[in-house]
CSV table of C-alpha atoms and ligand atoms in Angstrom, one decimal:
chain,number,residue,atom,x,y,z
A,1,MET,CA,15.8,41.8,81.6
A,2,ARG,CA,13.1,41.8,83.7
A,3,ILE,CA,10.8,45.3,83.2
A,4,ALA,CA,8.5,46.0,84.9
A,5,ILE,CA,5.8,49.7,83.4
A,6,ILE,CA,3.3,51.3,86.2
A,7,GLY,CA,1.0,52.6,83.7
A,8,ALA,CA,-0.4,51.1,80.3
A,9,GLY,CA,-1.4,54.1,78.5
A,10,ASN,CA,0.1,55.2,75.1
A,11,VAL,CA,3.7,55.6,76.4
A,12,GLY,CA,3.8,52.5,79.3
A,13,GLY,CA,1.8,50.5,76.5
A,14,THR,CA,4.0,51.1,73.1
A,15,LEU,CA,6.9,50.8,75.7
A,16,GLY,CA,5.4,47.2,76.9
A,17,ARG,CA,5.0,46.2,72.8
A,18,ARG,CA,8.7,46.6,71.5
A,19,TRP,CA,10.9,45.4,74.4
A,20,ALA,CA,8.3,42.6,74.9
A,21,GLU,CA,9.6,41.8,71.0
A,22,LEU,CA,12.9,42.1,71.4
A,23,GLY,CA,12.5,39.3,73.9
A,24,HIS,CA,12.3,40.6,77.3
A,25,ASP,CA,10.0,40.0,80.1
A,26,VAL,CA,7.8,42.8,80.6
A,27,GLY,CA,5.5,43.4,83.7
A,28,VAL,CA,2.7,45.9,83.2
A,29,GLY,CA,1.2,47.4,86.1
A,30,VAL,CA,-1.9,48.8,86.0
A,31,ARG,CA,-4.8,48.9,88.6
A,32,GLU,CA,-7.5,46.9,87.3
A,33,PRO,CA,-6.0,44.1,86.4
A,34,SER,CA,-8.6,42.4,86.6
A,35,LYS,CA,-9.1,44.3,82.7
A,36,GLY,CA,-6.1,42.0,81.6
A,37,ALA,CA,-4.4,43.0,78.6
A,38,GLY,CA,-7.3,44.8,77.6
A,39,ALA,CA,-6.2,47.5,80.4
A,40,VAL,CA,-3.0,48.3,78.1
A,41,LYS,CA,-3.1,51.6,75.4
A,42,GLY,CA,-0.9,51.7,73.0
A,43,SER,CA,0.5,51.1,69.1
A,44,GLY,CA,0.4,47.8,68.2
A,45,GLY,CA,-1.1,46.3,72.1
A,46,LEU,CA,1.0,43.4,74.4
A,47,PRO,CA,1.7,40.2,72.4
A,48,SER,CA,0.7,37.2,74.2
A,49,THR,CA,4.7,37.0,76.2
A,50,ALA,CA,3.6,40.9,78.1
A,51,HIS,CA,1.6,40.1,81.2
A,52,VAL,CA,-0.6,42.1,82.9
A,53,ALA,CA,0.0,42.6,86.4
A,54,ALA,CA,-1.2,44.3,90.3
A,55,LEU,CA,1.0,47.6,90.9
A,56,ALA,CA,2.9,46.4,93.4
A,57,GLU,CA,2.7,42.8,91.9
A,58,SER,CA,4.1,44.3,88.7
A,59,VAL,CA,8.2,45.4,90.8
A,60,ARG,CA,9.0,42.2,92.1
A,61,GLY,CA,11.6,40.8,90.7
A,62,ALA,CA,11.4,43.8,88.3
A,63,ASP,CA,15.0,45.0,86.6
A,64,VAL,CA,13.8,47.7,86.0
A,65,VAL,CA,11.4,49.6,86.3
A,66,VAL,CA,9.2,52.3,83.6
A,67,LEU,CA,7.6,54.7,85.1
A,68,ALA,CA,4.3,56.3,82.6
A,69,THR,CA,1.6,57.7,84.7
A,70,PRO,CA,0.5,60.9,84.0
A,71,TRP,CA,1.9,64.1,86.3
A,72,GLY,CA,-0.6,63.7,88.5
A,73,ALA,CA,-0.8,60.9,88.8
A,74,VAL,CA,2.9,60.0,90.2
A,75,PRO,CA,2.4,60.2,93.9
A,76,ASP,CA,-0.3,57.7,94.0
A,77,ALA,CA,1.7,55.0,91.8
A,78,LEU,CA,5.3,55.7,93.9
A,79,ARG,CA,3.4,55.1,96.9
A,80,ALA,CA,1.4,51.9,94.5
A,81,ILE,CA,3.7,50.3,93.9
A,82,GLY,CA,5.9,50.0,97.3
A,83,ALA,CA,8.5,53.2,96.1
A,84,THR,CA,7.9,55.6,98.5
A,85,ASP,CA,8.3,52.1,101.4
A,86,GLY,CA,11.4,51.1,100.0
A,87,ALA,CA,10.2,48.3,97.6
A,88,LEU,CA,12.8,49.8,94.2
A,89,ASN,CA,15.9,50.0,96.9
A,90,GLY,CA,19.1,49.9,94.4
A,91,ILE,CA,16.9,49.5,91.8
A,92,PRO,CA,16.7,51.9,88.1
A,93,LEU,CA,13.5,54.0,87.7
A,94,PHE,CA,13.1,55.6,84.5
A,95,ASP,CA,10.7,58.9,84.3
A,96,ALA,CA,9.3,58.8,81.2
A,97,THR,CA,6.8,61.7,82.8
A,98,ASN,CA,6.1,64.8,82.1
A,99,PRO,CA,5.0,67.2,84.9
A,100,LEU,CA,2.8,69.5,82.7
A,101,GLY,CA,0.4,71.9,84.2
A,102,PRO,CA,-2.5,73.8,82.0
A,103,GLY,CA,-1.5,75.0,78.7
A,104,LEU,CA,1.6,74.4,77.3
A,105,THR,CA,3.3,75.3,81.1
A,106,LEU,CA,6.0,73.0,83.3
A,107,ASP,CA,4.7,72.3,87.3
A,108,ILE,CA,8.2,73.3,88.5
A,109,GLY,CA,9.0,72.3,92.2
A,110,PRO,CA,9.4,75.4,94.3
A,111,LYS,CA,13.6,75.8,94.2
A,112,GLY,CA,12.9,74.5,89.6
A,113,GLU,CA,12.9,71.3,90.3
A,114,SER,CA,12.2,69.6,87.8
A,115,GLY,CA,9.1,66.0,87.9
A,116,ALA,CA,12.1,63.8,88.1
A,117,GLU,CA,14.0,65.3,91.1
A,118,ARG,CA,10.8,65.1,92.9
A,119,VAL,CA,10.6,61.6,91.9
A,120,GLN,CA,13.7,61.1,93.4
A,121,ALA,CA,12.3,62.2,96.4
A,122,LEU,CA,9.1,60.6,96.6
A,123,ALA,CA,11.6,57.0,95.9
A,124,PRO,CA,14.4,58.1,97.7
A,125,GLY,CA,16.7,54.5,97.8
A,126,ALA,CA,15.8,54.1,93.1
A,127,ARG,CA,18.0,55.0,90.9
A,128,VAL,CA,15.8,57.3,88.6
A,129,VAL,CA,16.9,58.3,85.4
A,130,LYS,CA,14.8,60.9,83.0
A,131,VAL,CA,14.5,59.1,80.0
A,132,PHE,CA,11.6,58.7,77.1
A,133,ASN,CA,10.0,62.0,78.3
A,134,THR,CA,11.1,64.0,75.4
A,135,THR,CA,9.9,62.4,71.9
A,136,GLY,CA,5.8,61.5,71.3
A,137,PHE,CA,5.2,57.1,71.6
A,138,ASP,CA,5.2,56.9,68.1
A,139,ASN,CA,8.4,57.9,67.7
A,140,MET,CA,9.6,54.9,70.3
A,141,ALA,CA,7.5,52.1,67.9
A,142,ASN,CA,9.7,53.3,65.5
A,143,PRO,CA,12.2,56.6,65.9
A,144,ASP,CA,14.3,55.4,62.9
A,145,TYR,CA,13.8,59.3,60.2
A,146,GLY,CA,15.1,58.3,56.8
A,147,GLY,CA,17.9,55.7,57.9
A,148,ALA,CA,19.3,58.1,61.2
A,149,PRO,CA,18.1,57.8,64.2
A,150,ALA,CA,16.1,60.4,66.7
A,151,THR,CA,17.8,61.1,69.9
A,152,MET,CA,16.6,59.6,73.8
A,153,PHE,CA,18.0,61.9,75.8
A,154,ILE,CA,19.1,61.2,78.8
A,155,ALA,CA,19.5,62.3,82.4
A,156,GLY,CA,20.8,60.9,86.3
A,157,ASP,CA,23.4,60.2,89.1
A,158,ASP,CA,23.5,56.6,88.8
A,159,ALA,CA,26.2,56.2,85.8
A,160,GLY,CA,24.9,52.1,86.0
A,161,ALA,CA,21.1,52.5,85.3
A,162,LYS,CA,21.9,55.1,82.7
A,163,GLU,CA,23.8,52.8,80.5
A,164,GLN,CA,20.8,50.3,81.2
A,165,ALA,CA,18.3,52.8,79.8
A,166,SER,CA,20.9,53.4,77.4
A,167,SER,CA,21.1,49.8,76.2
A,168,LEU,CA,17.3,49.9,76.4
A,169,ALA,CA,17.0,52.8,74.0
A,170,ALA,CA,19.1,51.5,71.7
A,171,ALA,CA,17.6,48.4,71.6
A,172,LEU,CA,14.0,50.7,70.5
A,173,GLY,CA,16.8,52.1,67.4
A,174,PHE,CA,16.9,55.6,69.3
A,175,GLU,CA,20.9,57.0,69.8
A,176,PRO,CA,20.5,57.3,73.5
A,177,LEU,CA,23.2,60.4,74.6
A,178,ASP,CA,23.8,61.0,78.2
A,179,CYS,CA,22.9,65.0,79.3
A,180,GLY,CA,24.6,64.3,83.2
A,181,ALA,CA,23.2,64.5,85.8
A,182,LEU,CA,19.7,64.2,87.4
A,183,VAL,CA,19.6,68.0,88.0
A,184,ARG,CA,20.0,68.0,83.5
A,185,ALA,CA,15.8,66.7,83.7
A,186,ARG,CA,15.2,70.7,84.1
A,187,GLU,CA,16.5,71.2,80.5
A,188,LEU,CA,15.0,67.4,79.4
A,189,GLU,CA,11.7,68.9,81.0
A,190,HIS,CA,11.7,71.8,78.5
A,191,LEU,CA,12.3,69.6,75.7
A,192,ALA,CA,9.3,67.5,75.7
A,193,LEU,CA,8.1,71.0,75.5
A,194,LEU,CA,8.7,71.9,73.2
A,195,TRP,CA,8.1,68.9,71.8
A,196,ILE,CA,5.1,69.6,72.1
A,197,SER,CA,4.0,73.0,70.8
A,198,LEU,CA,5.4,72.5,68.1
A,199,ALA,CA,3.9,68.5,67.3
A,200,PHE,CA,0.4,70.5,68.5
A,201,GLY,CA,1.1,73.7,66.5
A,202,GLY,CA,0.8,72.5,63.3
A,203,MET,CA,3.9,70.5,62.3
A,204,GLY,CA,2.3,66.8,63.2
A,205,ARG,CA,3.7,64.2,65.6
A,206,ASP,CA,6.1,63.1,62.7
A,207,ILE,CA,8.8,64.8,64.4
A,208,ALA,CA,11.7,64.6,66.2
A,209,PHE,CA,15.3,65.6,67.7
A,210,ARG,CA,18.2,64.9,66.2
A,211,LEU,CA,22.0,65.8,68.0
A,212,VAL,CA,24.4,66.6,65.0
A,213,ARG,CA,27.7,66.5,65.2
A,214,ARG,CA,30.5,67.5,63.7
A,215,ALA,CA,33.4,64.6,63.1
B,1,NAP,N1,2.2,61.2,74.9
B,1,NAP,C1,3.1,60.6,74.9
B,1,NAP,O1,3.7,61.0,73.3
B,1,NAP,C2,4.3,60.5,75.7
B,1,NAP,C3,5.5,61.1,75.0
B,1,NAP,C4,6.4,61.0,76.8
B,1,NAP,C5,6.6,61.5,77.4
B,1,NAP,N2,5.1,61.4,78.2
B,1,NAP,C6,4.2,61.6,79.2
B,1,NAP,O2,3.9,59.9,80.7
B,1,NAP,C7,3.0,60.0,80.7
B,1,NAP,C8,2.1,59.2,80.3
B,1,NAP,O3,1.9,59.6,79.1
B,1,NAP,P1,0.8,58.6,78.0
B,1,NAP,O4,0.9,59.6,76.9
B,1,NAP,O5,1.1,57.0,78.1
B,1,NAP,O6,-1.2,58.1,79.3
B,1,NAP,P2,-2.1,57.9,79.2
B,1,NAP,O7,-1.7,57.0,77.9
B,1,NAP,O8,-2.6,58.4,78.8
B,1,NAP,O9,-1.2,56.7,80.1
B,1,NAP,C9,-2.2,57.7,81.3
B,1,NAP,C10,-1.8,55.7,81.5
B,1,NAP,O10,-1.8,56.2,83.0
B,1,NAP,C11,-2.5,55.3,83.8
B,1,NAP,N3,-2.4,55.7,85.6
B,1,NAP,C12,-3.1,56.5,85.9
B,1,NAP,N4,-2.8,56.8,87.1
B,1,NAP,C13,-2.4,56.0,87.6
B,1,NAP,C14,-2.4,55.7,88.7
B,1,NAP,N5,-2.6,56.6,90.1
B,1,NAP,N6,-1.8,54.1,89.4
B,1,NAP,C15,-1.1,53.6,88.5
B,1,NAP,N7,-0.7,54.1,87.0
B,1,NAP,C16,-2.0,55.1,86.3
B,1,NAP,C17,-3.9,54.7,83.3
B,1,NAP,O11,-4.8,54.3,83.8
B,1,NAP,P3,-5.8,53.9,83.2
B,1,NAP,O12,-6.5,53.7,82.3
B,1,NAP,O13,-6.1,53.2,84.8
B,1,NAP,O14,-6.5,55.0,83.6
B,1,NAP,C18,-2.9,54.8,82.2
B,1,NAP,O15,-3.1,53.3,81.5
B,1,NAP,C19,2.9,61.3,80.8
B,1,NAP,O16,3.5,61.9,82.4
B,1,NAP,C20,3.4,62.2,79.9
B,1,NAP,O17,3.2,63.5,80.0
B,1,NAP,C21,4.2,61.2,77.2
């Protein structure tokens, strides 16, 4: 699968490395492509099978696009890849961002909208899925907890796009969980805030959420 990742930080770099190791064709979109692989953060660096490209170029021909920039950069990044002008029409857009405000708060939209719903409004033709936001990037490198996978919570309005997100999350070792329509991203972003407050409140980053069910 051809995967474009926008944002070459801890999340984008880690997801890119792991999917490239699994044989996917990964292109990481960066603002300064002249820096090459040096522009990419994340655990372990990017394998030579993945490539770095300018933002608009990185999404050309992509099967799916992952958005992994800081929240404040989302409008600029979506403009730079052409998503606001239809470049992602029909393409799954996996929103890993969290709309963090100052002091462990969420920047919630005027009508209570999640960040993901605002991403959808900015890129109306894209098939937006909220995913990869409720756990730390280290868990994206390794979601295994004593033989049990961490859960990857997923929300979106497009069943096919959610299936692709589930399959890419499962390939990393997560147990994917479809939480319903994109409006459920409101809860997923609060769940992310809970993860952050626990991790930075003393528990550390080696924690993850797992949904358990009675058989
Ligand atoms: N860290 C986590 O464990 C974690 C887990 C789940 C979700 N998230 C969410 O995922 C997002 C990324 O987090 P992160 O920790 O990976 O951040 P990060 O390490 O700070 O990386 C952010 C990346 O976005 C790039 N960027 C900034 N502005 C941009 C723009 N206008 N256009 C394109 N790229 C731009 C940065 O590039 P430059 O280097 O050029 O500035 C950098 O590569 C955030 O929304 C965060 O809340 C984080």
